[in-house]
Short mmCIF file of N, CA and C in Angstrom, two decimals:
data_model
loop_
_atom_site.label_atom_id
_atom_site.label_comp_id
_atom_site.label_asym_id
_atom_site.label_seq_id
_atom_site.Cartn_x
_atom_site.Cartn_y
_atom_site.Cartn_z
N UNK A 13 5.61 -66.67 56.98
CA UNK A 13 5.11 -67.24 58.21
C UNK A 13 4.83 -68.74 58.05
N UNK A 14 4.30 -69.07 57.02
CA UNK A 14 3.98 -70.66 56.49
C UNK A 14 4.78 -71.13 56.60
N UNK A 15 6.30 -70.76 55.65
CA UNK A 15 6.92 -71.47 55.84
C UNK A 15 8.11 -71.75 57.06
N UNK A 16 7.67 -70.73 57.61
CA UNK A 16 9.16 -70.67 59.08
C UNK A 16 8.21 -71.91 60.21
N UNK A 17 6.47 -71.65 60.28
CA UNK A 17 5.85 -73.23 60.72
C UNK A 17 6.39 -74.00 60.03
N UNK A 18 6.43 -74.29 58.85
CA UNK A 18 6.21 -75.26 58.05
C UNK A 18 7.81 -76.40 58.62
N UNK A 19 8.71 -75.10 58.31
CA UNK A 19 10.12 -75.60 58.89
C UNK A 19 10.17 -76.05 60.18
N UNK A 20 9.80 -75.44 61.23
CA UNK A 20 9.91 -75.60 62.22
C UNK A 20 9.07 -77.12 62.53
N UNK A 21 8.14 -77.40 61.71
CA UNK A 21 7.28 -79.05 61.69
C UNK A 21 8.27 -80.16 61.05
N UNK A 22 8.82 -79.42 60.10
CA UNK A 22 9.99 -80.49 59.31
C UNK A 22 10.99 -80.87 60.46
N UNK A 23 11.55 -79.86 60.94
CA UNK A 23 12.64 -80.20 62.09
C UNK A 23 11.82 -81.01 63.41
N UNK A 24 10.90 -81.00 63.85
CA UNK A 24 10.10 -81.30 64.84
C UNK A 24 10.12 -82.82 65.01
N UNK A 25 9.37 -82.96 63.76
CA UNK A 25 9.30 -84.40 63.04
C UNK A 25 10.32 -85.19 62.89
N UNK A 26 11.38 -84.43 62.07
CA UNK A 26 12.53 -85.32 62.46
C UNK A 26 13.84 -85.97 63.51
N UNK A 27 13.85 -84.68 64.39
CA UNK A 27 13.88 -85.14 65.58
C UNK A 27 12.87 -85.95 65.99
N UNK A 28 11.43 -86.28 66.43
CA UNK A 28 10.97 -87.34 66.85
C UNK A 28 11.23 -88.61 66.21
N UNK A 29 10.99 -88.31 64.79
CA UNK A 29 11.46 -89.61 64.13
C UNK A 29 12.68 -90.68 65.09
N UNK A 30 13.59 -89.65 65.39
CA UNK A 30 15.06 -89.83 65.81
C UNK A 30 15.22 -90.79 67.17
N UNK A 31 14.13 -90.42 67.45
CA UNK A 31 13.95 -90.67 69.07
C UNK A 31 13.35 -92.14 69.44
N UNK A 32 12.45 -92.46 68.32
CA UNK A 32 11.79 -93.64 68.28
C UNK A 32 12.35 -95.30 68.00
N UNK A 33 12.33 -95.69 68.91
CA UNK A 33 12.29 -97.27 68.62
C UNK A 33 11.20 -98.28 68.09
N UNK A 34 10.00 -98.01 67.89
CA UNK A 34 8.94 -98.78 66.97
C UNK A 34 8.78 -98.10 65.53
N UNK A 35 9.19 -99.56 64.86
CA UNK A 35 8.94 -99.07 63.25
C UNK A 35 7.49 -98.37 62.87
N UNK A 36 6.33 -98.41 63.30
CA UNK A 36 5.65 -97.61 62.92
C UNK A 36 5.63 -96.18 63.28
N UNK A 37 5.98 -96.45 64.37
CA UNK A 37 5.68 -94.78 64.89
C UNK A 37 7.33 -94.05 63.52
N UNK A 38 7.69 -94.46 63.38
CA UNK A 38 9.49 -94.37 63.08
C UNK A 38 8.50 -93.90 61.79
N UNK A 39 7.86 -94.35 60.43
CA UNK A 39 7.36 -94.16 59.38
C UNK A 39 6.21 -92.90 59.31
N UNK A 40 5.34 -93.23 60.79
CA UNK A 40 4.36 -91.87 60.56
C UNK A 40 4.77 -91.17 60.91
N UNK A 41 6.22 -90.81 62.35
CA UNK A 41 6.53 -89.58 62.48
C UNK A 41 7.55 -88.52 60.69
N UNK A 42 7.75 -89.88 60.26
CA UNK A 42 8.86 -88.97 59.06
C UNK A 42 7.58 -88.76 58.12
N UNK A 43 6.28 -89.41 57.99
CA UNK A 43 5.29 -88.79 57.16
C UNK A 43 4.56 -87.58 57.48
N UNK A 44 5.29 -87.26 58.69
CA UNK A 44 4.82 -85.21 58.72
C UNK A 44 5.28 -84.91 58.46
N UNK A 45 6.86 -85.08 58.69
CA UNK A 45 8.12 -84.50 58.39
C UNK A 45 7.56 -84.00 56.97
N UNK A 46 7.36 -85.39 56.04
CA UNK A 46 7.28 -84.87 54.35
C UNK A 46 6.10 -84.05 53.89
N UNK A 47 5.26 -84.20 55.07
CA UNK A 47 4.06 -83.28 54.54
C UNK A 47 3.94 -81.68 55.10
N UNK A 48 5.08 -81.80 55.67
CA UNK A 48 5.50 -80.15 56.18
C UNK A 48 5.98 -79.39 55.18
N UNK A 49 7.08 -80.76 54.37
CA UNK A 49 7.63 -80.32 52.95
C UNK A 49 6.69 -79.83 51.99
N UNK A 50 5.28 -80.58 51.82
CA UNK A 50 4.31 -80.41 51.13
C UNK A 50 3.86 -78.99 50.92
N UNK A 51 3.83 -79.04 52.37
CA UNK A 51 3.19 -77.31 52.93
C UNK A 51 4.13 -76.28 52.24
N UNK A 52 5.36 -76.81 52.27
CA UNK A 52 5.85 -75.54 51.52
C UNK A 52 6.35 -74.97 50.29
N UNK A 53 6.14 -76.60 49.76
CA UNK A 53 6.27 -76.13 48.38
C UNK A 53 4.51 -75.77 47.62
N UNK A 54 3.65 -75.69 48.51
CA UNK A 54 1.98 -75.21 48.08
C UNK A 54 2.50 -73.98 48.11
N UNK A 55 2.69 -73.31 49.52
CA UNK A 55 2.78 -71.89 49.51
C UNK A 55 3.98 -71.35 49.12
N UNK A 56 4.69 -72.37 47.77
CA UNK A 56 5.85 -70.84 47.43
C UNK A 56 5.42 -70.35 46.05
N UNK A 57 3.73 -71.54 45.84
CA UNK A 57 2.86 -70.69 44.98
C UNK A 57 3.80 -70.54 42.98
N UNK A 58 5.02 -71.92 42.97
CA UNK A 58 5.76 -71.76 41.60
C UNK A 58 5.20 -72.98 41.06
N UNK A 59 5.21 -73.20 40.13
CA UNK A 59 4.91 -74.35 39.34
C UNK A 59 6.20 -75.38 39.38
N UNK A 60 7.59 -75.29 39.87
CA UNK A 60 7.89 -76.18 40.11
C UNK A 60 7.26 -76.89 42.11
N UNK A 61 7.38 -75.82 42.91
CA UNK A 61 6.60 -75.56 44.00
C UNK A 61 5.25 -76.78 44.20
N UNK A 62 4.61 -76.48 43.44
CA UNK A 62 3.62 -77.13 42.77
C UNK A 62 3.57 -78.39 42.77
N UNK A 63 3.91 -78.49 41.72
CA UNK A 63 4.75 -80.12 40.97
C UNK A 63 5.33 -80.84 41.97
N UNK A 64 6.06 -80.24 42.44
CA UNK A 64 7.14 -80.97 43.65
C UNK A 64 6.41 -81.31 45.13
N UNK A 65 5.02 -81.11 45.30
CA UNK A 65 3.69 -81.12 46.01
C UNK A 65 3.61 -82.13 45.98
N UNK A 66 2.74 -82.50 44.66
CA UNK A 66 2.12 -83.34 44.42
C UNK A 66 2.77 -84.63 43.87
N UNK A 67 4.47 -84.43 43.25
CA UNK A 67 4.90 -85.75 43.05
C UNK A 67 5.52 -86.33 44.62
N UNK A 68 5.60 -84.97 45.77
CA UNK A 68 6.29 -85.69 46.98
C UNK A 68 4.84 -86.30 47.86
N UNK A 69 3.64 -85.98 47.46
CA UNK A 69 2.55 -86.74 47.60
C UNK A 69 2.20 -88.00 47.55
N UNK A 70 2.48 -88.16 46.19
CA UNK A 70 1.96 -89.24 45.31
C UNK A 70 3.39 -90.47 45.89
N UNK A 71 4.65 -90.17 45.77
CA UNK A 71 5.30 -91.15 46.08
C UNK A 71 5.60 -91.44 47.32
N UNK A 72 5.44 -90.45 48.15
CA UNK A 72 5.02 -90.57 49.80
C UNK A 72 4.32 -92.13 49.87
N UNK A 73 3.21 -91.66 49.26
CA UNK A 73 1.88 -92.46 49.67
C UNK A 73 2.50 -93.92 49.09
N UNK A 74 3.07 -93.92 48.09
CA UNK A 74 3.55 -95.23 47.92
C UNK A 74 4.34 -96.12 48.70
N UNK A 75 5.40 -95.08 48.93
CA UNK A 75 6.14 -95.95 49.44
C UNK A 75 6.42 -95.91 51.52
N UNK A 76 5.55 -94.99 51.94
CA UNK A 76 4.94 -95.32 53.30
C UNK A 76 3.89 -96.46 53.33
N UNK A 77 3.49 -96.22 52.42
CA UNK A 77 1.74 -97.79 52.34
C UNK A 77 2.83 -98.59 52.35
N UNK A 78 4.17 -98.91 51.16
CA UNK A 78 4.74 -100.04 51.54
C UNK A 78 5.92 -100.61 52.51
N UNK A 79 6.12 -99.41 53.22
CA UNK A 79 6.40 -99.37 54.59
C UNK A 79 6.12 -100.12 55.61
N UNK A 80 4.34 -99.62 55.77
CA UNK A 80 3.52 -99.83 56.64
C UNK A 80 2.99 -101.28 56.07
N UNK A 81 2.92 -101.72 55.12
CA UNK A 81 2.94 -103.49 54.54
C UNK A 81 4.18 -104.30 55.12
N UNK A 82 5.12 -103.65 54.84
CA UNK A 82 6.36 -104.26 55.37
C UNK A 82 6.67 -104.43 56.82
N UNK A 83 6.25 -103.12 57.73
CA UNK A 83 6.14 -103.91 58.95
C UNK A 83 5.07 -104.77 59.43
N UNK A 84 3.55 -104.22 58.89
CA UNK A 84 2.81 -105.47 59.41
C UNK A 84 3.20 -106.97 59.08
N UNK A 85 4.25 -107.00 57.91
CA UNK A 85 4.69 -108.25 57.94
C UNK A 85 5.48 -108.53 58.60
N UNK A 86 5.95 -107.86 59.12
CA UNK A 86 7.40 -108.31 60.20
C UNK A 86 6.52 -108.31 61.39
N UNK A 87 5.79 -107.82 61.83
CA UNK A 87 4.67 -107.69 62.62
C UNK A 87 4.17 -109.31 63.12
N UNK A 88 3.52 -109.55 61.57
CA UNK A 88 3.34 -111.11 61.92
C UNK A 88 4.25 -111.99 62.42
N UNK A 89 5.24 -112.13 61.83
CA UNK A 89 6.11 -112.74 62.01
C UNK A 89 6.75 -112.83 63.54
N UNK A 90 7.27 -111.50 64.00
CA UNK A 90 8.04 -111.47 65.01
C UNK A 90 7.10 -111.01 66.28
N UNK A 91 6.01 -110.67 66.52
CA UNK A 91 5.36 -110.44 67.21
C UNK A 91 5.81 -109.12 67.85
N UNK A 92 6.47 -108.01 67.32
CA UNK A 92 7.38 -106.62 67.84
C UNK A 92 7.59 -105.82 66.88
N UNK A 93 6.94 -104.76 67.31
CA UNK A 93 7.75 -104.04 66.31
C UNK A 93 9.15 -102.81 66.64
N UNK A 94 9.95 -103.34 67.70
CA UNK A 94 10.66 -103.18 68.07
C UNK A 94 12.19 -102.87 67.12
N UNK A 95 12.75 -102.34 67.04
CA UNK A 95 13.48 -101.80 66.16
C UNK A 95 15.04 -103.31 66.31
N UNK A 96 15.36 -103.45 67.76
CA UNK A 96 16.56 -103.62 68.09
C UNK A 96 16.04 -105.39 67.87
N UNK A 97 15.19 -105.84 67.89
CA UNK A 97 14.95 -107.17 67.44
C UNK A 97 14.66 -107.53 66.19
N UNK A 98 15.23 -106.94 65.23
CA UNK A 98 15.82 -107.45 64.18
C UNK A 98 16.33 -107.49 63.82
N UNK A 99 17.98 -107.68 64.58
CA UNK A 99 19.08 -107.39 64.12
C UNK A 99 19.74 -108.94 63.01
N UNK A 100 18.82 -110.36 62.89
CA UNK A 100 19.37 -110.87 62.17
C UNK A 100 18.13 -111.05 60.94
N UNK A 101 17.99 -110.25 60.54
CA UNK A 101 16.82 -110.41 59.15
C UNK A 101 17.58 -110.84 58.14
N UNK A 102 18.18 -110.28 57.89
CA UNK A 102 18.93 -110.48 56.29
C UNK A 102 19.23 -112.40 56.57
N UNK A 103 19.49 -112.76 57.81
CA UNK A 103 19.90 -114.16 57.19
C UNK A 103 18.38 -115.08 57.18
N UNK A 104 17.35 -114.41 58.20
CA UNK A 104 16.37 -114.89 58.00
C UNK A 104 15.08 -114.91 56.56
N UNK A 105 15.33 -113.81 56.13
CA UNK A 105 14.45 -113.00 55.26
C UNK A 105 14.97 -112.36 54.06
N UNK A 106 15.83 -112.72 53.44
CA UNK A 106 16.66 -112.09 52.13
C UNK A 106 16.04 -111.38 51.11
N UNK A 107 15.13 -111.57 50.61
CA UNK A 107 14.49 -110.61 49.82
C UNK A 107 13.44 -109.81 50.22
N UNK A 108 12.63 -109.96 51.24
CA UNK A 108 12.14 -109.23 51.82
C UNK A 108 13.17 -107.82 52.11
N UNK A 109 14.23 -107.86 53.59
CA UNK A 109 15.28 -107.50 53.43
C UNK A 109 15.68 -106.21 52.63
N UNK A 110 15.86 -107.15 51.40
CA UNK A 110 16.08 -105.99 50.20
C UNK A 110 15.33 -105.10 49.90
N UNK A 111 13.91 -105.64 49.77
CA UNK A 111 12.40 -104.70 48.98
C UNK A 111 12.89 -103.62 50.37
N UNK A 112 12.71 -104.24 52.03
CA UNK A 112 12.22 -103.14 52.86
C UNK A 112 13.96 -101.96 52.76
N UNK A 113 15.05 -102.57 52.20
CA UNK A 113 15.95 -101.37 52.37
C UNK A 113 15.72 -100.48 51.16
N UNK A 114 15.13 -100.93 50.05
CA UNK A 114 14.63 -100.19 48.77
C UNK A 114 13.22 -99.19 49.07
N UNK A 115 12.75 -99.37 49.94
CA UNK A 115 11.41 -98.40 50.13
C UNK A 115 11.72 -97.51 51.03
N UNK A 116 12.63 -98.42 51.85
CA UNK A 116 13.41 -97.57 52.97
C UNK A 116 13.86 -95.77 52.43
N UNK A 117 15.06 -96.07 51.49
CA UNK A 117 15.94 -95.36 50.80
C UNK A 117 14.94 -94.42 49.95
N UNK A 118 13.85 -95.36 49.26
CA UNK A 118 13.44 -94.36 48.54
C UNK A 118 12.15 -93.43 49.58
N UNK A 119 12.28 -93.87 50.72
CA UNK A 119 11.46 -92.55 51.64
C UNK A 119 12.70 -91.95 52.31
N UNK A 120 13.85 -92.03 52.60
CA UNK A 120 14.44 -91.05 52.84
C UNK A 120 14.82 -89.94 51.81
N UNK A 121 14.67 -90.24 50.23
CA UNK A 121 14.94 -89.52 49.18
C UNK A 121 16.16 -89.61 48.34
N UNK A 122 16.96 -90.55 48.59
CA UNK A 122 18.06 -91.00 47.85
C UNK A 122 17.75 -90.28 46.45
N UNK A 123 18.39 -90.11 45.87
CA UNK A 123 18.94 -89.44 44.64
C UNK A 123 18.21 -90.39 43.25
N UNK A 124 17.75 -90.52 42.22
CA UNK A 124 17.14 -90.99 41.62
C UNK A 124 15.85 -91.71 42.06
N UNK A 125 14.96 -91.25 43.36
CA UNK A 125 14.01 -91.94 43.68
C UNK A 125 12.88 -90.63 43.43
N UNK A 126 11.57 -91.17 43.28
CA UNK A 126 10.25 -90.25 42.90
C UNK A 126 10.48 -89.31 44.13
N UNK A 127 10.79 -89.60 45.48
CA UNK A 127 10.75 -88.92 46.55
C UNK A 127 12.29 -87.50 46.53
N UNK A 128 13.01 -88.11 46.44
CA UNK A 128 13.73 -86.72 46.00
C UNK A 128 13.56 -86.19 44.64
N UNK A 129 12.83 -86.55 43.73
CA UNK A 129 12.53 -85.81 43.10
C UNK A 129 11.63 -84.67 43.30
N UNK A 130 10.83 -85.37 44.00
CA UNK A 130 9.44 -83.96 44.44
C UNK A 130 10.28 -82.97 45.33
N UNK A 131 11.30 -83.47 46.56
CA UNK A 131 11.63 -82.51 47.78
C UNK A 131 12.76 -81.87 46.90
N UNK A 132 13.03 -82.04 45.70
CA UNK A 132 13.94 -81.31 45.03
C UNK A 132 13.17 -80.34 44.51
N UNK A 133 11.78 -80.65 43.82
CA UNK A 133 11.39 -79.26 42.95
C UNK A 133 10.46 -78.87 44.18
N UNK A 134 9.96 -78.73 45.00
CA UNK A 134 10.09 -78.25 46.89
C UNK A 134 10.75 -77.08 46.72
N UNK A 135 11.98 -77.57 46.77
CA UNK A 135 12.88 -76.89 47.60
C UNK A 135 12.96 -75.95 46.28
N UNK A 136 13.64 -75.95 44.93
CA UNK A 136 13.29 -75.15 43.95
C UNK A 136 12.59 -74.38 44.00
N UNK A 137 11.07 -74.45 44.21
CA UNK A 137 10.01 -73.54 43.86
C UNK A 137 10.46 -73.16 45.37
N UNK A 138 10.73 -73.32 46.45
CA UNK A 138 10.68 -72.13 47.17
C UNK A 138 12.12 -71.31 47.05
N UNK A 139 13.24 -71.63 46.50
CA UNK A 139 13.88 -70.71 46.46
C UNK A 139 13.61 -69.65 45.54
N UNK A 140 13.01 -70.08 44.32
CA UNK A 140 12.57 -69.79 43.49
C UNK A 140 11.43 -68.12 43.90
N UNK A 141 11.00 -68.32 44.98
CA UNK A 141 10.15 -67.28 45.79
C UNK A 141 10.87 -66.88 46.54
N UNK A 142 11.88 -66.95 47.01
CA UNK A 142 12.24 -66.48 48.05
C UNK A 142 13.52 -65.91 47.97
N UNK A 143 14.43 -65.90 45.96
CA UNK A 143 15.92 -65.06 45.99
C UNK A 143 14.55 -63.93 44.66
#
């Protein structure tokens, strides 16, 4: 039952995510998304389950805080946090730019980042309960 909510919050979330044009709302709606994930790797009750909790926790929190740093700086700057008005950053802002497509990537979970590491042992410990 936990986890068919739990799923049904993951999908919820990311459809809204989808829908949004302000970078903040765009960051806290995908930070339920991951904490739906949370929810279900608590209740599949495995020690990778577990693990994969608390490291999709811990690097959540990192790299949404530097998310949410990154737009209040664009914030300052541009007075919007409008998605479609920044379409020329990179020539304005070059390393910035970079850091925000690197925090970016590593909250969607790209493959060698702390964040797919946790939604990997997630997803483990619940199959892990559930074949």
């Amino acid at each position: 039952m936990v986890y068919t909510i739990s799923s049904f919050g993951v999908i919820y979330a990311s459809l809204t995510t989808l829908q949004q044009v302000d970078l903040k709302k765009i960051i806290a709606y995908s930070s339920v998304g991951h904490m739906g994930l949370v929810t279900i790797g608590i209740f599949s009750f495995t020690t990778q389950g577990l693990l994969g909790s608390v490291l999709l926790m811990i690097s959540h929190g990192v790299t949404s805080s530097a998310l949410f740093l990154a737009i209040g700086l664009l914030y300052e700057r541009h007075h919007t946090r409008i998605v479609k008005y920044y379409s020329g950053l990179m020539h304005t802002m070059p390393i910035f730019s970079v850091c925000f497509i690197i925090f970016t990537l590593g909250n969607l979970g790209l493959p060698a980042t702390s964040n797919f590491t946790g939604e990997f042992l997630v997803l483990l410990g619940c199959f892990a309960t559930n074949s």
